[in-house]
PDB file of C-alpha atoms in Angstrom:
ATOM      1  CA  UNK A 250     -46.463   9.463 -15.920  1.00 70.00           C
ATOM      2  CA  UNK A 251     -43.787   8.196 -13.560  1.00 80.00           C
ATOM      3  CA  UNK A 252     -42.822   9.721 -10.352  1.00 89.00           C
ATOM      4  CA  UNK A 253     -39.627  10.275 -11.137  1.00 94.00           C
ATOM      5  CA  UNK A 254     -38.475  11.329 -14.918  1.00 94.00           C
ATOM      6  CA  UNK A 255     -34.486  10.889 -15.810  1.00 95.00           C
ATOM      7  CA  UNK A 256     -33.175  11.057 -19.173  1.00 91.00           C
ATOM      8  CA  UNK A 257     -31.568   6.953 -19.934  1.00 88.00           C
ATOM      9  CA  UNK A 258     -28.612   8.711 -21.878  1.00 89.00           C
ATOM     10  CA  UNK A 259     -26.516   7.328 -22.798  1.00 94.00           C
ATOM     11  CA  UNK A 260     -24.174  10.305 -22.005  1.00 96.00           C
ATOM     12  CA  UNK A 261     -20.831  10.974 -23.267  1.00 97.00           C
ATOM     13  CA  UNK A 262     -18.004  12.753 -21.819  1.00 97.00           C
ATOM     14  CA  UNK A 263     -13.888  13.593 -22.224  1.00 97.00           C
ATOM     15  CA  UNK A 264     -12.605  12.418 -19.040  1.00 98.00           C
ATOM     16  CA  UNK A 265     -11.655  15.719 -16.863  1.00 97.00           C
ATOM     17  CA  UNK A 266     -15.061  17.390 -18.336  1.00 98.00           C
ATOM     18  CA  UNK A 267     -17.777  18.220 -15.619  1.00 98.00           C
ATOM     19  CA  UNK A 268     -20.615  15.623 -16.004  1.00 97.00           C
ATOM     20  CA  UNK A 269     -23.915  16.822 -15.107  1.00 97.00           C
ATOM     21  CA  UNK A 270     -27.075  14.812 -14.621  1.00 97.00           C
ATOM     22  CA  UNK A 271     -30.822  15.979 -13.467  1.00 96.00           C
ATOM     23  CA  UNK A 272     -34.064  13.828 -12.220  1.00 97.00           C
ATOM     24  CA  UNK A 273     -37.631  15.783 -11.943  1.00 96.00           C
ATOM     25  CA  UNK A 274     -40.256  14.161  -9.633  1.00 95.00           C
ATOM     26  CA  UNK A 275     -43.564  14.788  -9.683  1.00 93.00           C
ATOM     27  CA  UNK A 276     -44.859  14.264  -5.984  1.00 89.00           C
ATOM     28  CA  UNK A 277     -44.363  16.926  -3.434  1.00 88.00           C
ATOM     29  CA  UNK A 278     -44.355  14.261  -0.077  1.00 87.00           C
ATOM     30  CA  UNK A 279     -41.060  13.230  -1.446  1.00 88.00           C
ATOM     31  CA  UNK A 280     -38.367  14.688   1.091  1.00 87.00           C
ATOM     32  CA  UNK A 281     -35.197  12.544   0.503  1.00 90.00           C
ATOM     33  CA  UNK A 282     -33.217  11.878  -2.060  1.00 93.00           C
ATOM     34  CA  UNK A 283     -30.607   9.544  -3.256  1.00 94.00           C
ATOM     35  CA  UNK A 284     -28.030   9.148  -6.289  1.00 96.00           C
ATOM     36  CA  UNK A 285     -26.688   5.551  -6.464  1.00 96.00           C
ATOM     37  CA  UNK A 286     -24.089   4.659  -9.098  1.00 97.00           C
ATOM     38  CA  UNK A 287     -24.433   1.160 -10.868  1.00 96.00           C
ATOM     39  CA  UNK A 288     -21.854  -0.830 -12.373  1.00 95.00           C
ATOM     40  CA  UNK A 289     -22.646  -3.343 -15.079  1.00 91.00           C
ATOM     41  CA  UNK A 290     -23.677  -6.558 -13.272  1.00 89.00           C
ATOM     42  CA  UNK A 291     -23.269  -5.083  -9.494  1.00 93.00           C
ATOM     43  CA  UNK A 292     -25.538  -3.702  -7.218  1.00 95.00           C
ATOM     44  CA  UNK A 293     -26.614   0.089  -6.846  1.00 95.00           C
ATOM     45  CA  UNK A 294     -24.102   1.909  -4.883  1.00 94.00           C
ATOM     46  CA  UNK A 295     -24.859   4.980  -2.737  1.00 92.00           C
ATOM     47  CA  UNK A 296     -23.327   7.981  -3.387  1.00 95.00           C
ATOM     48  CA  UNK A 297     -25.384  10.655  -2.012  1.00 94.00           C
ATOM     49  CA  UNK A 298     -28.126  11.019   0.210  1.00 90.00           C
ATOM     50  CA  UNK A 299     -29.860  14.855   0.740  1.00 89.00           C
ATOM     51  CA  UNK A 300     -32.701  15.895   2.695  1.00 84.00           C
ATOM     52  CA  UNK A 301     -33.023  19.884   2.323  1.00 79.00           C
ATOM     53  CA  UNK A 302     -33.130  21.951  -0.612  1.00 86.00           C
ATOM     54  CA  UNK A 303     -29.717  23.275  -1.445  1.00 89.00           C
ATOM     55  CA  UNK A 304     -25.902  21.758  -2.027  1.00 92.00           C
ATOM     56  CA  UNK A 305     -24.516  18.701  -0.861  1.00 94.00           C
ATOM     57  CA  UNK A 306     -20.604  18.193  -1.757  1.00 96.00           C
ATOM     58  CA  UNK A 307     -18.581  14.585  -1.200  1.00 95.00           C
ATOM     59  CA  UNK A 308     -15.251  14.937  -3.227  1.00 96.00           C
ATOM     60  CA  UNK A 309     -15.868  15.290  -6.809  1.00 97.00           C
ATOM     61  CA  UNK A 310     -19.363  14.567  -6.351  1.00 97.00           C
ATOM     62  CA  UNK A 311     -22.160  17.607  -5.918  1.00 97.00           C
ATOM     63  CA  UNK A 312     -25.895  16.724  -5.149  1.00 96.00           C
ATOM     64  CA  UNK A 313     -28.549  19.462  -5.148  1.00 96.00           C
ATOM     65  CA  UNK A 314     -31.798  19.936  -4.579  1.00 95.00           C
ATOM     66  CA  UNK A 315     -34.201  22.056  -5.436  1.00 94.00           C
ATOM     67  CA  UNK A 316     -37.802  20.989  -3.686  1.00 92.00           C
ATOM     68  CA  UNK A 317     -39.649  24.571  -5.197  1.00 93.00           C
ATOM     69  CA  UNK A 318     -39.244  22.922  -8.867  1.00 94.00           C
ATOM     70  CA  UNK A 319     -39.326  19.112  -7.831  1.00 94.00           C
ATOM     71  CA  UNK A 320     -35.569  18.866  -9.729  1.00 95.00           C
ATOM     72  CA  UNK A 321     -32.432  17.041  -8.119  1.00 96.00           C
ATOM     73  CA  UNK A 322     -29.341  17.125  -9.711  1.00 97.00           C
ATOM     74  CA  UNK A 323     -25.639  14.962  -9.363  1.00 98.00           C
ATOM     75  CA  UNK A 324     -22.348  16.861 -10.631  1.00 98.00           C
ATOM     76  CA  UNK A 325     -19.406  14.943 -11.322  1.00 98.00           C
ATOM     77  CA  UNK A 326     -15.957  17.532 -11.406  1.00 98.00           C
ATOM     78  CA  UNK A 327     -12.972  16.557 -13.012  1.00 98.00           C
ATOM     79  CA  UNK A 328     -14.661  12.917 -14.969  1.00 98.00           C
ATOM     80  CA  UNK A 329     -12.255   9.602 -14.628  1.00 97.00           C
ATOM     81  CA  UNK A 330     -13.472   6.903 -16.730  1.00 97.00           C
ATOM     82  CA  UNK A 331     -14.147   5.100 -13.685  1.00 96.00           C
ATOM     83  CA  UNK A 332     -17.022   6.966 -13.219  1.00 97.00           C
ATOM     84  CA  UNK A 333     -17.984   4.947 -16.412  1.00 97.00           C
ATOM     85  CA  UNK A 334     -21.274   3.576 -14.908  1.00 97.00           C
ATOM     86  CA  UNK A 335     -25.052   4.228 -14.961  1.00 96.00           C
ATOM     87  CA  UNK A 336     -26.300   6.729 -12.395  1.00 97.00           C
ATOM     88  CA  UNK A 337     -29.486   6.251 -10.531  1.00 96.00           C
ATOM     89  CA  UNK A 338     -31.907   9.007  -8.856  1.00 96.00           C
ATOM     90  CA  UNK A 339     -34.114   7.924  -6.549  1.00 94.00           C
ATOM     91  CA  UNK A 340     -36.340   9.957  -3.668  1.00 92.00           C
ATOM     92  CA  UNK A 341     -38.772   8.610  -1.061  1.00 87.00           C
ATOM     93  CA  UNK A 342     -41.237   9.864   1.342  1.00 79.00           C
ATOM     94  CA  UNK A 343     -40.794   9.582   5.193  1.00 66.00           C
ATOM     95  CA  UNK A 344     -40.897   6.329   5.311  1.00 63.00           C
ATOM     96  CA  UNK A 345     -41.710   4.543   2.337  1.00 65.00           C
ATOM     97  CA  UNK A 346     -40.263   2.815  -0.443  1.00 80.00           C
ATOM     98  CA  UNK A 347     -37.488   4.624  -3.012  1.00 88.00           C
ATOM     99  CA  UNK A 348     -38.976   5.309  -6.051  1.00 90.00           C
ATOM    100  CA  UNK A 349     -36.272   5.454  -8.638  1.00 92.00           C
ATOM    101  CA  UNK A 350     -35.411   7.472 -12.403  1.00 94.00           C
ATOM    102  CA  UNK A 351     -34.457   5.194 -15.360  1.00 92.00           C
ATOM    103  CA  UNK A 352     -30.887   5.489 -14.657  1.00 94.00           C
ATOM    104  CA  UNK A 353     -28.753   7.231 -17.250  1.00 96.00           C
ATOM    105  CA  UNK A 354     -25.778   5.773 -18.471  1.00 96.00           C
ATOM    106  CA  UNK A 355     -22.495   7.760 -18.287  1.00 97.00           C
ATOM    107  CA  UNK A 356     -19.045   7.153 -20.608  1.00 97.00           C
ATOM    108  CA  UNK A 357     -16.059   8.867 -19.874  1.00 97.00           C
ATOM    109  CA  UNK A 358     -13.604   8.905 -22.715  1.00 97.00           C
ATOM    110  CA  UNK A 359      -9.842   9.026 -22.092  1.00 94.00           C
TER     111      UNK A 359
ATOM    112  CA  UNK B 120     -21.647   3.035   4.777  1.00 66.00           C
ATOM    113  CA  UNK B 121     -23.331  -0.004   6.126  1.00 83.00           C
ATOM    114  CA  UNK B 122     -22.864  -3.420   4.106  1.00 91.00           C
ATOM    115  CA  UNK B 123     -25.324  -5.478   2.668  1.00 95.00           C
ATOM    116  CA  UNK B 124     -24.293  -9.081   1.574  1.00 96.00           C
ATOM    117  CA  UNK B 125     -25.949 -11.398  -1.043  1.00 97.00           C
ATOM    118  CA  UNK B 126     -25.939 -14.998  -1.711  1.00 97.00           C
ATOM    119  CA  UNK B 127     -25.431 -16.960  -4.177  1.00 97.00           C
ATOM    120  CA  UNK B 128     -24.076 -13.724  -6.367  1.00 96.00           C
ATOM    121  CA  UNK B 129     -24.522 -16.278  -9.770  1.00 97.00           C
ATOM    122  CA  UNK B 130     -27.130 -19.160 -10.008  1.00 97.00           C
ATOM    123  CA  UNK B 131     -27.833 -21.384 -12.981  1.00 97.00           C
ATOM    124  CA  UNK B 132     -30.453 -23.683 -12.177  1.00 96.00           C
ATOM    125  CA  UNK B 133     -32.962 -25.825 -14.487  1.00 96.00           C
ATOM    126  CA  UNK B 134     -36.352 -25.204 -15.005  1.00 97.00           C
ATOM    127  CA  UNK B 135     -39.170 -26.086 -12.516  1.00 97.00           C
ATOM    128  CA  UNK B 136     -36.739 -26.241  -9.497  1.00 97.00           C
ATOM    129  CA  UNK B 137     -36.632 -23.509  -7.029  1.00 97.00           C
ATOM    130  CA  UNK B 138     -33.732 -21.168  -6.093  1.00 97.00           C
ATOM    131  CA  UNK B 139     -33.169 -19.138  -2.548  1.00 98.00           C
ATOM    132  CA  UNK B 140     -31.484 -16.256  -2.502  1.00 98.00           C
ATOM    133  CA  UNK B 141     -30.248 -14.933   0.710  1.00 97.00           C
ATOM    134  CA  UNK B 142     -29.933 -10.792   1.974  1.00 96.00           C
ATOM    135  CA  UNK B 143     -27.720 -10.349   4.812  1.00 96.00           C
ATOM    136  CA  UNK B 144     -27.068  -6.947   6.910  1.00 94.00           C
ATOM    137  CA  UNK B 145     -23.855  -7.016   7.834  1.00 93.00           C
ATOM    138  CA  UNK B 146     -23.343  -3.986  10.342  1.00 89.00           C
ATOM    139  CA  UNK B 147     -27.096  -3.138  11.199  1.00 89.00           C
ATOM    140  CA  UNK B 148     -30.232  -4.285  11.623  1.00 90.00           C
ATOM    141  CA  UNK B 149     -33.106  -4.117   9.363  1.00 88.00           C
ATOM    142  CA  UNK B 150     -36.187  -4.666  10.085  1.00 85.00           C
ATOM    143  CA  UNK B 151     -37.617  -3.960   6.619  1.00 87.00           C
ATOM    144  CA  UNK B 152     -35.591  -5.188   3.356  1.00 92.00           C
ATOM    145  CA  UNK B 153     -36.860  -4.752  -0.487  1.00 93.00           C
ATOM    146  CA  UNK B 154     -36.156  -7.312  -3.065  1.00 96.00           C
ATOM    147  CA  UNK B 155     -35.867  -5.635  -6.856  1.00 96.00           C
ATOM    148  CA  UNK B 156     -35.630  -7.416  -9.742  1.00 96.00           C
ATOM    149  CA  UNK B 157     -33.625  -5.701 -12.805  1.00 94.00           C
ATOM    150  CA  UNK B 158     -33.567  -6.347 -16.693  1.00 91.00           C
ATOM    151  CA  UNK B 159     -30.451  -5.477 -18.347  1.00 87.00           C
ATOM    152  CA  UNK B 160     -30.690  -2.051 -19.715  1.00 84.00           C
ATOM    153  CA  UNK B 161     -33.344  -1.145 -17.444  1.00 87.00           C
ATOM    154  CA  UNK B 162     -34.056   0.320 -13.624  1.00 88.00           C
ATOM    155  CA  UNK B 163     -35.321  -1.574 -10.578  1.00 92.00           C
ATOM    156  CA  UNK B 164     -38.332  -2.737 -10.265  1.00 92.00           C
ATOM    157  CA  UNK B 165     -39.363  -3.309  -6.753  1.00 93.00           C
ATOM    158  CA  UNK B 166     -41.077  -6.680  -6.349  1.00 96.00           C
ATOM    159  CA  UNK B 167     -41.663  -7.080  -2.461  1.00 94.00           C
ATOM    160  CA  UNK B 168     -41.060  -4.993   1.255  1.00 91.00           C
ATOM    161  CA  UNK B 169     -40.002  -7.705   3.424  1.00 89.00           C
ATOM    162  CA  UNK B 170     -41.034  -7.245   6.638  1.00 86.00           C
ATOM    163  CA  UNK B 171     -39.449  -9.253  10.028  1.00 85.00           C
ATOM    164  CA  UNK B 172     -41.742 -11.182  11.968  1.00 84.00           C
ATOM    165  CA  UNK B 173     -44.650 -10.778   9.596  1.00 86.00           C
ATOM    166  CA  UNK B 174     -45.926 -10.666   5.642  1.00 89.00           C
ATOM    167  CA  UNK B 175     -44.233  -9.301   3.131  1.00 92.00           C
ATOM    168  CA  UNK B 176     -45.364  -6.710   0.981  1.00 92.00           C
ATOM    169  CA  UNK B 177     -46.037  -7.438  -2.532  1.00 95.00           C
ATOM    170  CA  UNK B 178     -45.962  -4.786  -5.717  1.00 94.00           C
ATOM    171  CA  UNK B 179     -48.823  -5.404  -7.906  1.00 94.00           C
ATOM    172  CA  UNK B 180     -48.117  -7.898 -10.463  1.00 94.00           C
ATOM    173  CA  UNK B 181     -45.705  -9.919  -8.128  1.00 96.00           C
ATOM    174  CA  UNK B 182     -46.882 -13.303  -7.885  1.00 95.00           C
ATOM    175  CA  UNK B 183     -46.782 -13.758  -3.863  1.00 94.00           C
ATOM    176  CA  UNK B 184     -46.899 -17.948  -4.613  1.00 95.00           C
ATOM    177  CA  UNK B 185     -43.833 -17.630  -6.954  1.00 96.00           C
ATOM    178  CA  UNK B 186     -41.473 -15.021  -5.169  1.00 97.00           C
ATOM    179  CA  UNK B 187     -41.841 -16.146  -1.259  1.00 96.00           C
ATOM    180  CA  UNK B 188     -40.041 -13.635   0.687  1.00 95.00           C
ATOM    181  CA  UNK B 189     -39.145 -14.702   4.163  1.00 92.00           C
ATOM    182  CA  UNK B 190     -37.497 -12.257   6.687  1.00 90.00           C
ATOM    183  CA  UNK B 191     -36.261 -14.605   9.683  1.00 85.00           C
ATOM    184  CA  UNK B 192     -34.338 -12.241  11.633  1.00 90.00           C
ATOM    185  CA  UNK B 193     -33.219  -8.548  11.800  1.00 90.00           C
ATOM    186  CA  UNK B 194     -30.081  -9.352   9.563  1.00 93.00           C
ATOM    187  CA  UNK B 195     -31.408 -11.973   7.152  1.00 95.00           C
ATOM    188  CA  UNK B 196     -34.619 -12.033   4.463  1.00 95.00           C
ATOM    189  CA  UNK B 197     -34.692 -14.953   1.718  1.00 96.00           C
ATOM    190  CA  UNK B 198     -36.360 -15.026  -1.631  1.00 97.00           C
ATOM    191  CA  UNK B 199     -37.306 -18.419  -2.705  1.00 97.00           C
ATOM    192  CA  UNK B 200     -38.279 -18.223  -6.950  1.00 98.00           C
ATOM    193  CA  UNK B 201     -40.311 -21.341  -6.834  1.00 97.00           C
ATOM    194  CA  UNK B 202     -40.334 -23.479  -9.866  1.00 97.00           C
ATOM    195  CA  UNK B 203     -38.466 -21.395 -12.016  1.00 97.00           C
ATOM    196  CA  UNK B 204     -38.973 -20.687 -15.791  1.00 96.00           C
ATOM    197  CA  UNK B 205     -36.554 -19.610 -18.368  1.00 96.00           C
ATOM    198  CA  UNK B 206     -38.735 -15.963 -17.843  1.00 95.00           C
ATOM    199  CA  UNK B 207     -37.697 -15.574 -14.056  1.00 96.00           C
ATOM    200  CA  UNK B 208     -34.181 -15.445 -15.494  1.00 96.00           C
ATOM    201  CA  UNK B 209     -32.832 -11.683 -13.752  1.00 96.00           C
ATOM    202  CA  UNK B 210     -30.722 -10.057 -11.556  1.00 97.00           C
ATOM    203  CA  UNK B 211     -32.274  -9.766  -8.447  1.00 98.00           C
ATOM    204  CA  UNK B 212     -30.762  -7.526  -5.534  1.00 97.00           C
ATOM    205  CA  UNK B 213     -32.546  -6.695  -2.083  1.00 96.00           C
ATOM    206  CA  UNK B 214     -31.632  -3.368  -0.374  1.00 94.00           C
ATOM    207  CA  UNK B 215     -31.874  -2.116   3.461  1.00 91.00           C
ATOM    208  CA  UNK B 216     -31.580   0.628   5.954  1.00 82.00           C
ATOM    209  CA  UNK B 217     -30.159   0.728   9.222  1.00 76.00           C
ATOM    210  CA  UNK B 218     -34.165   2.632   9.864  1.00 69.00           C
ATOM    211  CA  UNK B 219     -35.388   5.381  11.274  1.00 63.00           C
ATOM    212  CA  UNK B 220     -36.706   8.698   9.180  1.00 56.00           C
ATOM    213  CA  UNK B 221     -35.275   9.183   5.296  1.00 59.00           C
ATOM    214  CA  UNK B 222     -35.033   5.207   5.006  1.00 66.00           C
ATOM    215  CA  UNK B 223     -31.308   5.007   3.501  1.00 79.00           C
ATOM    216  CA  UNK B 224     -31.143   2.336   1.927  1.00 86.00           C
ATOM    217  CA  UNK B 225     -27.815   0.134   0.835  1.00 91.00           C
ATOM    218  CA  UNK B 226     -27.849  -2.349  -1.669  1.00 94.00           C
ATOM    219  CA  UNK B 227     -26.473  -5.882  -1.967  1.00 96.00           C
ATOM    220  CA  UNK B 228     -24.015  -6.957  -4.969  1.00 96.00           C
ATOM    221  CA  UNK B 229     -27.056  -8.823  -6.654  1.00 97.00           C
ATOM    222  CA  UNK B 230     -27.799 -12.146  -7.524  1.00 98.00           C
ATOM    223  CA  UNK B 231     -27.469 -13.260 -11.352  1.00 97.00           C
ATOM    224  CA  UNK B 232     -30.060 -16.100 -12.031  1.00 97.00           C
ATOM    225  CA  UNK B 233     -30.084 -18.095 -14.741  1.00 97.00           C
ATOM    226  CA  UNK B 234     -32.623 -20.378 -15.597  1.00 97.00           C
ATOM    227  CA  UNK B 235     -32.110 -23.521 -18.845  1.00 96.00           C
TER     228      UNK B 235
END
């Protein structure tokens, strides 16, 4: 089983629709967490980074966390088809080394 | 956020020669980077913790002889894929943090390699 489960998609959305995506984890030491967004061909960009259990909000983007039921989730409001991309979870321990989900890939549809 | 550079960002090289790849912190120092290689369609697959001033770190099934990871200085690690096969053909990107607790890391743009 891996540490970190996330569904590969792909997902499909009208642009303006909410997009939601989710990541379970399986090992309790893990205290960070990370969403990156990857563009076909580029490197992993960082979009949020949460410690705590609760709500973290950057723009259109909402992270939470919910450490009781090992589940992390991203929220996209208001979908562009820029956001067109594949989004990464990914969590780590104090000081170790990120483990990451698949990646699920996201389509926004004018 | 901080910047993390990579280069080459494309390399087409032939078979049995080797390739370096350089990782570059731009604003910060880092002394621990990761090298990931990715298959298209797929995640990251960590390969090596590169370490300054000592060993690097290799994930099982790395080849330590093949990948050689060297991390010079705080800003700058290199992986060297030596004699190179048509199967080392990936993209490879390192990431690293500016340290401390939570180890937030940034990611470079990636290098594309090709090998005929």
């Amino acid at each position: 089983q891996k540490e970190v489960e996330q569904d590969p998609g792909p997902l499909s959305v009208p642009e303006g629709a909410i997009v939601s995506l989710n990541c379970t984890y399986s090992n309790s030491a893990f205290q960070y967490f990370m969403w990156y967004r990857q563009y076909s061909r580029k490197g992993p960009e960082l979009l949020m980074y949460t410690y705590s259990s609760g709500n973290k909000e950057d723009g259109r983007f909402t992270a939470q966390v919910d450490k009781s039921s090992k589940y992390i989730s991203l929220f996209i409001r208001d979908s562009q088809p820029s956001d067109s991309a594949t989004y990464l979870c990914a969590t780590t321990d104090s000081w170790g080394k990120l483990q990451f989900g698949a990646g699920t890939q996201v389509v926004v549809t004018p | 956020g901080a910047v993390v550079s990579q280069h080459p960002s494309w390399v087409i090289c032939k078979s049995g020669t080797s390739v370096k790849i350089e990782c570059r912190s731009l604003d910060f120092q880092a002394t621990t980077m990761f090298w990931y290689r990715q298959f298209p369609k797929q995640s990251l697959m960590l390969m090596a913790t590169s370490n300054e001033g000592s060993k690097a770190t290799y994930e099982q099934g790395v080849e330590k002889d093949k990948f050689l990871i060297n991390h010079a200085s705080l800003t700058l690690s290199t992986l060297t894929v030596t004699s190179a096969h048509p199967e080392d053909s990936s993209f490879y990107i390192c990431s690293a943090g500016p340290g401390g607790q939570g180890n937030e890391q940034f990611f470079g743009p990636g290098t594309r390699l090709t090998v005929l």
